[in-house]
XYZ file of C-alpha atoms in Angstrom:
544
model
C 12.122 27.928 -16.824
C 11.991 24.119 -16.710
C 8.547 23.306 -15.362
C 8.026 20.089 -17.276
C 9.717 16.851 -16.353
C 10.164 15.851 -19.953
C 9.978 18.127 -22.959
C 7.734 17.098 -25.824
C 7.178 20.343 -27.692
C 7.146 19.188 -31.298
C 4.135 17.309 -32.605
C 6.133 14.210 -33.521
C 7.720 14.124 -30.064
C 4.323 14.463 -28.372
C 2.900 11.641 -30.485
C 5.768 9.346 -29.573
C 5.447 10.124 -25.867
C 1.691 9.554 -26.003
C 2.202 6.283 -27.847
C 4.685 5.149 -25.219
C 2.369 6.043 -22.338
C -0.867 4.690 -23.769
C 0.583 1.474 -25.151
C 1.247 0.519 -21.524
C -2.514 0.659 -20.954
C -4.315 -0.062 -24.231
C -1.878 -1.774 -26.574
C -0.581 -0.566 -29.971
C -3.739 -1.022 -32.071
C -5.937 1.130 -29.839
C -3.164 3.724 -29.559
C -3.107 4.185 -33.338
C -6.816 5.053 -33.195
C -6.315 7.477 -30.287
C -3.427 9.268 -32.015
C -5.446 9.590 -35.226
C -8.169 11.462 -33.307
C -5.601 13.684 -31.605
C -3.661 14.440 -34.798
C -5.101 17.969 -35.352
C -3.905 19.067 -31.899
C -0.543 17.369 -32.254
C 0.089 18.986 -35.629
C -0.936 22.483 -34.503
C -0.267 22.854 -30.763
C -1.084 26.114 -29.020
C 1.995 28.023 -27.842
C 2.104 30.043 -24.618
C 4.548 32.539 -23.161
C 6.927 30.573 -20.907
C 6.569 33.270 -18.237
C 2.877 32.448 -17.833
C 3.281 28.729 -17.164
C 3.902 28.836 -13.419
C 0.966 31.074 -12.465
C -0.454 28.343 -10.198
C 2.475 28.762 -7.806
C 1.255 32.225 -6.871
C -2.403 31.812 -5.946
C -4.868 31.973 -3.103
C -7.708 29.572 -3.946
C -11.362 30.043 -2.958
C -13.638 26.988 -3.051
C -17.389 27.439 -3.478
C -20.497 25.755 -4.772
C -22.031 27.503 -7.798
C -25.010 28.504 -5.649
C -23.076 29.359 -2.471
C -24.492 32.875 -2.191
C -28.099 33.998 -1.808
C -29.199 37.335 -3.233
C -32.876 37.853 -2.615
C -34.454 34.565 -3.666
C -31.735 33.671 -6.164
C -28.520 31.680 -5.910
C -26.757 30.816 -9.143
C -23.659 31.490 -11.237
C -24.789 35.034 -11.999
C -24.883 35.753 -8.260
C -21.493 34.084 -7.781
C -20.118 36.274 -10.561
C -21.371 39.344 -8.723
C -19.128 38.292 -5.802
C -15.944 38.709 -7.850
C -15.196 42.075 -6.189
C -15.816 40.477 -2.797
C -13.284 37.769 -3.655
C -10.717 40.217 -5.025
C -10.865 42.279 -1.848
C -10.439 39.100 0.173
C -7.152 38.415 -1.630
C -8.353 35.650 -3.952
C -6.937 35.123 -7.441
C -8.166 31.586 -8.171
C -11.584 29.977 -7.708
C -12.653 26.349 -7.676
C -16.346 26.105 -8.543
C -17.743 22.836 -7.252
C -19.888 20.794 -9.701
C -22.354 22.747 -11.840
C -23.089 20.327 -14.694
C -26.346 18.487 -15.345
C -27.002 16.078 -12.504
C -29.868 14.513 -10.534
C -27.968 15.781 -7.434
C -27.784 12.541 -5.492
C -24.170 13.499 -4.673
C -24.352 17.309 -4.931
C -23.452 17.333 -8.602
C -20.625 14.811 -8.580
C -23.097 12.417 -10.234
C -22.912 13.998 -13.686
C -25.496 13.191 -16.348
C -24.149 15.559 -19.052
C -20.520 16.760 -19.133
C -21.162 19.721 -21.428
C -24.340 21.295 -20.057
C -24.642 23.559 -17.001
C -27.692 22.982 -14.786
C -30.492 25.324 -15.781
C -31.264 26.382 -12.208
C -27.695 27.729 -11.986
C -28.147 29.954 -15.017
C -27.275 27.367 -17.648
C -24.300 27.792 -19.941
C -25.002 31.542 -20.110
C -24.520 31.798 -16.361
C -21.169 30.055 -16.551
C -19.983 32.226 -19.436
C -20.962 35.335 -17.484
C -18.981 34.130 -14.468
C -15.954 33.279 -16.603
C -16.028 36.710 -18.272
C -16.094 38.458 -14.888
C -13.324 36.236 -13.546
C -11.145 36.901 -16.602
C -11.566 40.652 -16.212
C -10.338 40.314 -12.614
C -7.435 38.005 -13.589
C -8.930 35.219 -11.481
C -8.144 31.688 -12.648
C -10.945 29.117 -12.551
C -10.907 25.418 -11.689
C -13.819 23.108 -12.461
C -14.384 19.501 -11.457
C -13.600 16.803 -13.982
C -15.211 13.666 -12.562
C -13.257 10.832 -14.147
C -14.271 7.837 -12.057
C -18.031 7.625 -12.519
C -21.191 8.996 -14.096
C -24.793 9.322 -12.947
C -27.233 6.513 -13.590
C -29.048 9.076 -15.735
C -26.081 9.604 -18.071
C -26.797 8.513 -21.619
C -23.842 6.081 -21.516
C -25.368 4.116 -18.665
C -28.902 4.342 -20.049
C -27.631 2.881 -23.329
C -25.712 0.163 -21.464
C -28.708 -1.154 -19.541
C -30.811 -1.010 -22.698
C -28.470 -3.573 -24.232
C -25.939 -1.463 -26.145
C -22.760 -3.546 -25.934
C -20.546 -0.607 -26.926
C -21.640 1.449 -23.918
C -21.836 -1.514 -21.555
C -18.073 -1.757 -22.060
C -17.818 1.812 -20.723
C -18.567 0.405 -17.255
C -17.026 -2.073 -14.850
C -19.611 -4.822 -14.862
C -20.134 -8.519 -14.256
C -22.761 -10.851 -15.661
C -22.724 -12.836 -12.414
C -23.445 -11.592 -8.907
C -20.085 -10.808 -7.227
C -19.391 -12.838 -4.093
C -19.270 -10.566 -1.051
C -17.502 -12.211 1.912
C -17.501 -9.638 4.735
C -16.786 -6.056 5.747
C -14.027 -5.152 8.190
C -12.368 -2.154 9.826
C -8.705 -1.502 9.105
C -6.265 1.250 10.028
C -7.332 3.337 7.011
C -11.107 2.839 7.158
C -13.784 0.276 6.408
C -13.262 -2.350 3.726
C -15.314 -4.964 1.872
C -13.799 -8.344 1.042
C -14.825 -10.177 -2.152
C -13.995 -13.550 -3.614
C -12.751 -13.200 -7.193
C -12.749 -15.601 -10.127
C -9.666 -17.596 -9.145
C -11.017 -18.238 -5.649
C -8.773 -15.733 -3.894
C -10.057 -12.643 -2.082
C -9.535 -8.917 -2.642
C -10.490 -5.968 -0.418
C -12.066 -2.715 -1.622
C -12.331 0.350 0.609
C -15.897 1.425 1.492
C -15.919 5.173 0.955
C -19.323 5.967 2.481
C -19.689 3.560 5.423
C -22.978 4.208 7.167
C -24.504 6.005 4.184
C -24.879 3.349 1.498
C -23.847 -0.030 2.913
C -26.512 -1.977 4.783
C -26.451 -5.503 6.043
C -27.081 -7.934 3.216
C -26.217 -5.423 0.482
C -23.100 -5.793 -1.664
C -21.282 -2.531 -0.861
C -19.776 -1.921 -4.323
C -22.248 -3.496 -6.757
C -25.770 -2.888 -8.000
C -27.783 -4.852 -10.496
C -28.860 -3.015 -13.622
C -32.149 -3.434 -15.452
C -30.285 -5.571 -17.995
C -29.375 -8.108 -15.310
C -25.679 -7.200 -15.232
C -23.965 -6.117 -12.033
C -22.326 -2.683 -12.153
C -19.530 -1.495 -9.862
C -19.721 1.748 -7.868
C -17.104 3.292 -5.567
C -19.506 5.867 -4.130
C -23.325 5.923 -4.250
C -25.130 3.158 -6.168
C -26.442 5.902 -8.459
C -22.833 6.628 -9.584
C -21.506 3.878 -11.829
C -17.741 3.472 -12.262
C -16.275 3.824 -15.732
C -13.919 1.207 -17.131
C -10.772 3.131 -18.028
C -9.265 0.022 -19.562
C -11.570 0.750 -22.491
C -9.812 3.195 -24.877
C -13.192 4.627 -25.874
C -13.531 6.014 -22.347
C -10.192 7.788 -22.788
C -11.346 9.249 -26.106
C -14.658 10.360 -24.595
C -12.828 12.370 -21.956
C -10.471 13.876 -24.492
C -13.595 15.203 -26.194
C -14.878 16.588 -22.864
C -11.532 18.259 -22.164
C -11.475 19.781 -25.650
C -14.882 21.318 -24.981
C -13.892 23.048 -21.719
C -10.331 23.963 -22.673
C -11.636 26.525 -25.137
C -12.483 28.608 -22.050
C -8.970 28.311 -20.613
C -10.193 26.362 -17.577
C -8.215 24.269 -15.118
C -9.316 20.916 -13.769
C -9.688 19.428 -10.335
C -9.620 15.693 -11.004
C -12.237 14.300 -8.652
C -11.809 10.817 -7.145
C -8.919 10.216 -9.526
C -7.449 7.592 -7.183
C -10.022 5.058 -8.336
C -9.699 5.116 -12.127
C -8.050 2.281 -14.062
C -8.633 -0.027 -11.100
C -8.168 -3.787 -11.160
C -11.086 -5.279 -9.260
C -9.887 -8.851 -9.682
C -6.266 -8.739 -8.522
C -5.771 -5.140 -7.366
C -4.818 -2.582 -6.567
C -8.203 -0.909 -6.564
C -6.691 2.495 -5.698
C -3.707 4.256 -7.295
C -3.060 1.527 -9.855
C 0.192 2.018 -11.767
C -1.606 2.345 -15.102
C -3.688 5.333 -13.980
C -0.470 7.376 -13.959
C 0.094 6.658 -17.660
C -3.462 7.799 -18.365
C -3.123 11.051 -16.401
C 0.225 11.858 -17.978
C -1.274 11.329 -21.421
C -4.315 13.495 -20.620
C -2.136 16.301 -19.269
C 0.051 16.151 -22.355
C -3.039 16.443 -24.573
C -4.252 19.403 -22.498
C -0.932 21.184 -22.992
C -1.319 21.006 -26.777
C -4.679 22.772 -26.577
C -4.232 25.127 -23.611
C -0.619 25.197 -22.351
C -1.409 27.169 -19.197
C -4.206 24.847 -18.015
C -3.267 22.608 -15.093
C -4.445 19.555 -13.167
C -5.232 19.475 -9.453
C -5.570 15.877 -8.268
C -7.856 14.866 -5.423
C -6.143 11.799 -4.055
C -6.499 11.078 -0.356
C -3.732 8.528 0.048
C -0.510 8.129 2.045
C 1.997 10.885 1.272
C 4.396 8.627 -0.616
C 1.546 7.591 -2.918
C 0.289 11.149 -3.492
C 3.771 12.278 -4.549
C 3.607 9.818 -7.450
C 0.724 11.820 -8.962
C 3.060 14.663 -9.869
C 4.875 12.369 -12.270
C 8.537 11.602 -12.492
C 9.920 11.626 -16.029
C 6.680 13.002 -17.463
C 4.530 15.719 -15.917
C 1.286 14.288 -14.537
C -0.302 16.928 -12.285
C 0.890 20.346 -11.190
C -1.158 20.426 -7.985
C -2.280 17.963 -5.317
C -4.058 18.329 -2.000
C -1.761 17.948 0.996
C -3.994 15.786 3.186
C -0.996 14.860 5.302
C -0.367 18.513 6.166
C -4.076 19.066 6.852
C -3.958 16.442 9.584
C -0.784 17.969 11.021
C -2.219 21.487 10.926
C -5.074 20.445 13.158
C -2.722 18.528 15.432
C -0.593 21.675 15.792
C -3.607 23.929 16.371
C -5.315 21.662 18.881
C -2.149 20.767 20.799
C -0.321 24.124 20.485
C 2.680 22.323 19.010
C 4.306 23.523 15.779
C 6.410 20.358 15.496
C 3.585 18.611 13.640
C 3.651 21.212 10.859
C 7.426 21.244 10.584
C 7.577 17.465 10.338
C 4.930 17.534 7.618
C 6.703 20.274 5.642
C 9.941 18.331 5.710
C 8.370 15.108 4.472
C 6.062 16.622 1.843
C 8.680 18.931 0.277
C 11.662 16.611 0.421
C 11.248 15.128 -3.058
C 8.803 17.560 -4.663
C 9.384 18.032 -8.427
C 10.163 21.544 -9.682
C 6.770 21.919 -11.369
C 4.780 20.693 -8.362
C 2.877 22.742 -5.772
C 0.779 21.608 -2.823
C -2.732 22.849 -2.165
C -2.942 23.385 1.600
C -6.240 23.511 3.481
C -7.815 23.308 6.920
C -10.767 21.325 5.593
C -12.491 20.806 2.265
C -16.081 20.821 1.031
C -16.649 17.280 2.302
C -15.205 16.712 5.748
C -12.017 16.760 7.735
C -10.849 13.316 6.661
C -8.717 11.208 8.989
C -8.354 8.058 6.908
C -4.594 8.270 6.569
C -3.791 10.080 9.797
C -1.948 8.134 12.465
C -4.224 6.452 14.961
C -2.977 8.826 17.662
C -3.793 11.876 15.503
C -7.190 10.487 14.535
C -8.265 9.898 18.122
C -6.871 13.268 19.208
C -8.674 15.240 16.488
C -11.919 13.351 17.036
C -11.748 13.988 20.776
C -11.287 17.736 20.289
C -13.612 18.356 17.335
C -16.482 15.873 17.536
C -18.278 17.971 20.200
C -18.410 20.776 17.596
C -19.238 18.671 14.526
C -20.453 15.234 13.461
C -18.528 11.996 13.038
C -18.303 10.813 9.415
C -17.072 7.548 7.864
C -17.710 5.798 11.184
C -14.901 7.642 12.946
C -12.498 8.152 10.039
C -13.577 11.740 9.522
C -15.445 14.594 11.186
C -17.795 17.032 9.444
C -18.252 20.651 10.408
C -17.210 24.203 9.651
C -13.937 25.735 10.787
C -15.651 28.404 12.893
C -17.615 25.756 14.786
C -14.514 23.620 15.306
C -12.754 26.665 16.783
C -15.749 27.557 18.952
C -16.545 30.735 16.985
C -13.413 32.408 18.326
C -12.423 34.976 15.668
C -8.897 35.229 17.033
C -8.364 31.463 16.719
C -9.901 31.396 13.229
C -7.562 34.166 12.045
C -4.570 32.488 13.658
C -5.431 29.190 11.956
C -5.591 30.923 8.577
C -2.471 32.954 9.290
C -0.679 29.664 9.856
C -2.125 28.247 6.630
C -1.137 31.385 4.687
C 2.397 31.193 6.110
C 3.114 27.870 4.409
C 4.606 27.201 0.968
C 2.065 26.209 -1.668
C -1.451 27.326 -2.526
C -3.814 27.957 0.415
C -7.430 26.930 -0.184
C -10.226 28.766 1.639
C -13.604 27.046 1.767
C -16.515 29.437 1.263
C -17.950 30.861 4.470
C -14.789 30.486 6.529
C -13.897 34.101 5.774
C -16.998 35.290 7.659
C -17.063 32.634 10.373
C -20.092 30.744 9.067
C -20.989 27.971 11.493
C -22.561 24.526 11.248
C -26.062 24.423 9.829
C -28.009 21.411 11.188
C -31.160 22.604 9.411
C -29.394 22.076 6.082
C -28.851 18.408 6.954
C -32.619 18.058 7.385
C -33.357 19.960 4.152
C -31.032 17.753 2.125
C -32.481 14.594 3.632
C -36.022 15.679 2.751
C -34.875 16.556 -0.777
C -33.371 13.124 -1.317
C -36.371 11.284 0.095
C -39.212 13.395 -1.306
C -37.826 14.866 -4.543
C -35.350 12.195 -5.626
C -37.464 9.360 -4.268
C -34.609 7.841 -2.273
C -36.714 6.568 0.598
C -33.784 4.849 2.306
C -31.516 7.928 2.203
C -29.729 8.685 5.473
C -28.633 12.026 6.969
C -25.277 13.075 5.522
C -23.129 14.728 8.247
C -21.233 16.664 5.567
C -24.314 18.774 4.969
C -23.495 20.489 8.283
C -20.738 22.417 6.525
C -22.664 23.133 3.357
C -25.620 25.419 2.736
C -25.717 28.944 1.340
C -24.552 32.352 2.517
C -27.290 35.001 2.719
C -26.740 38.751 2.561
C -27.542 39.048 6.257
C -24.725 36.571 6.982
C -22.298 38.908 5.260
C -23.512 42.012 7.052
C -23.096 40.783 10.627
C -20.539 42.836 12.571
C -18.665 39.660 13.534
C -18.576 38.571 9.886
C -17.272 41.940 8.706
C -14.579 41.939 11.382
C -13.371 38.466 10.456
C -13.544 39.211 6.719
C -11.299 42.266 7.191
C -8.809 40.202 9.175
C -8.776 37.415 6.590
C -8.417 39.969 3.808
C -5.366 41.467 5.504
C -3.769 38.030 5.742
C -4.483 36.938 2.178
C -3.726 40.221 0.401
C -0.430 40.484 2.281
C 0.396 36.970 1.179
C -0.218 37.892 -2.457
C 2.033 40.939 -2.111
C 4.821 38.667 -0.818
C 3.927 35.655 -2.953
C 7.421 35.050 -4.373
C 8.593 34.031 -0.906
C 6.097 31.174 -0.655
C 7.219 29.151 -3.665
C 9.804 27.233 -1.613
C 9.950 25.852 1.946
C 11.109 28.123 4.784
C 13.874 27.661 7.349
C 12.824 27.047 10.930
C 13.657 29.718 13.481
C 14.150 29.175 17.174
C 10.922 29.672 19.085
C 8.783 28.017 21.756
C 7.083 24.798 20.627
C 3.718 26.572 20.463
C 4.981 29.140 17.915
C 5.430 28.579 14.193
C 8.457 30.761 13.429
C 9.821 30.627 9.886
C 12.164 32.543 7.594
C 11.635 32.705 3.850
C 14.208 33.992 1.402
C 13.509 35.226 -2.135
C 15.888 37.291 -4.284
C 18.139 37.817 -1.261
C 15.232 39.297 0.688
C 14.251 37.745 3.990
C 10.696 37.354 5.275
C 10.062 36.280 8.861
C-alpha cells in the first residue's frame, strides 16, 4: 500500500529529507539545531501496521464544540463523552472536537493561551482523557485543532514579548514603526487592505473579519503592543500572528505535537493558509515555504505516531488547495473541499446535479493516492462564499439570506442547515444523502442530525459575554453565533428530532457498511438534471 508520496522510513533518510525541506526555509545552521532536537525520534521511530494507515479514507466525521451538549446544568467533555453511544448509533467513527485548550474565549477558543492545558470549565485534562478513553473503546478517531497561525494576547510568549524579551518578540510578526495603511477595497474574493511597504510599493492583505474588527481609522491588521511595537494579526486584534520564519517557532510546535501525539490524536490545522507569510512582498496566503514547513511537521508526526494525520483548513481556490496534499512529499492527508461545498448548495437550491458532477471532476482529477477530501454542507463558522463564482455567490445569498445572516459583508452567510432548508426534514435528509453519496469523508456539524435551527438568543448571549465579561466594549454581534449554542436534552427528545436522527442514522450507518465503494469517484449514470445518479465499483461489486 503506497500511501506516502516519498518513502523516508529509515532514520537517516528522514533526517536528510527534513534537512532538505527545512533548509529551504531556515538555512543550514538552524536546521542542524532542529535535527539535533528531533534526533531521539529519528533514531527510534514508531512502526505501525501498514494496513492501519489508510483508516481516514473510511470515516464519517462529527464536528462539535467540547460543550455542545447540556445535561442538567453541565456541559463539558465528560458530557460529550457520554454521547459516544449516541454518535455510534448515528454512524460516526471520527470526531473533531473544536478548541478546548486554555483561552480567554475572544474567538471561541481559537485564541489559545496554553497549548497543553484543557480549560477547567470543560473538565480540565481529566475530562479530555475520559473522552479519549471512551472514544478509543468505541474505535472512534479524534481530531483536535492545532492553531498554527496565532496565539492569544494572554499567551506567555506574547506577554514576554511586550515585556521586552527579545527572544519571544521574534516569535511574532512585528514592526517598530507604525505600518502605513493606504485603503480598504472589495475584490472578487472578499475585502482587502492595502499597505505601503518599505520599498515604497504596496501590498494587499485580505481582511478576514470585515465588519467585526475593522473600523474607520483603524489599521485592519496591526495593533500596538505595550512595548510600543506594532504586532500583526490576521483575525482579532487579541490574536497575534506567529513568525514562522523563526526556527524557534517550528521547534515550539514540535514540542506541542509531541505532547498530544502520545494520545494518538489527529490534527485539524486551523488557519494554516496564513503561516510563513511574507508581509512585505507577498504572498500573504499560501506562501510556497509554508508547504516545506507542513511537510516537515507531518514527517516528524509520522516518526512518533504513524497513523496520525493532518486535516488542513485552507479556504482557497481549488488549484491552491490541491497543493496542500504535497507532491513528492506527503503534506496533508485531508483537506476541506470548499469548492464542492459551494457546488452542493448550488445543486440543492437549483435542483441541478451538474454543479456537483463538475466539482467532482475537477477536485478528483489530480488527487494524490494518499489524499481524501472532507466534504460538508457547512462548517462551524459559516457557509463561506469567498471563492465561489460571483453567480454562485449571488444565487446562494438570494436563497439563504432570508433564513440566516450575511457574514463577511456578503462573502458568506451564517445559519444552520435546518433553517436554510426551512425545517423540512425531507430536504435535510436528501441534502445529507447527497453528501453521503460522494467520495471522501462527510462531515456532520453537531445539531444537524436533529434539525437544530438558528438561535438568535445565542448571538445576544455571546455579545453580552464579550462586552461584560471580557470587557470588549466595542464588540459587535457575530452572525456565526446563530449556528452555535448548545443542545439540551429536550432538543434531543422532540419527535421531529428523533425522526430526523433515525433517518440520518440510516444514511450514515449504511454508508459505513458500504465504505469501500466511496474511496474513489463514481461514474455518472443517465438521469434527469435534478437527480444525482452515480455508480460506484469496488472489488467488482457495483453500487448505484
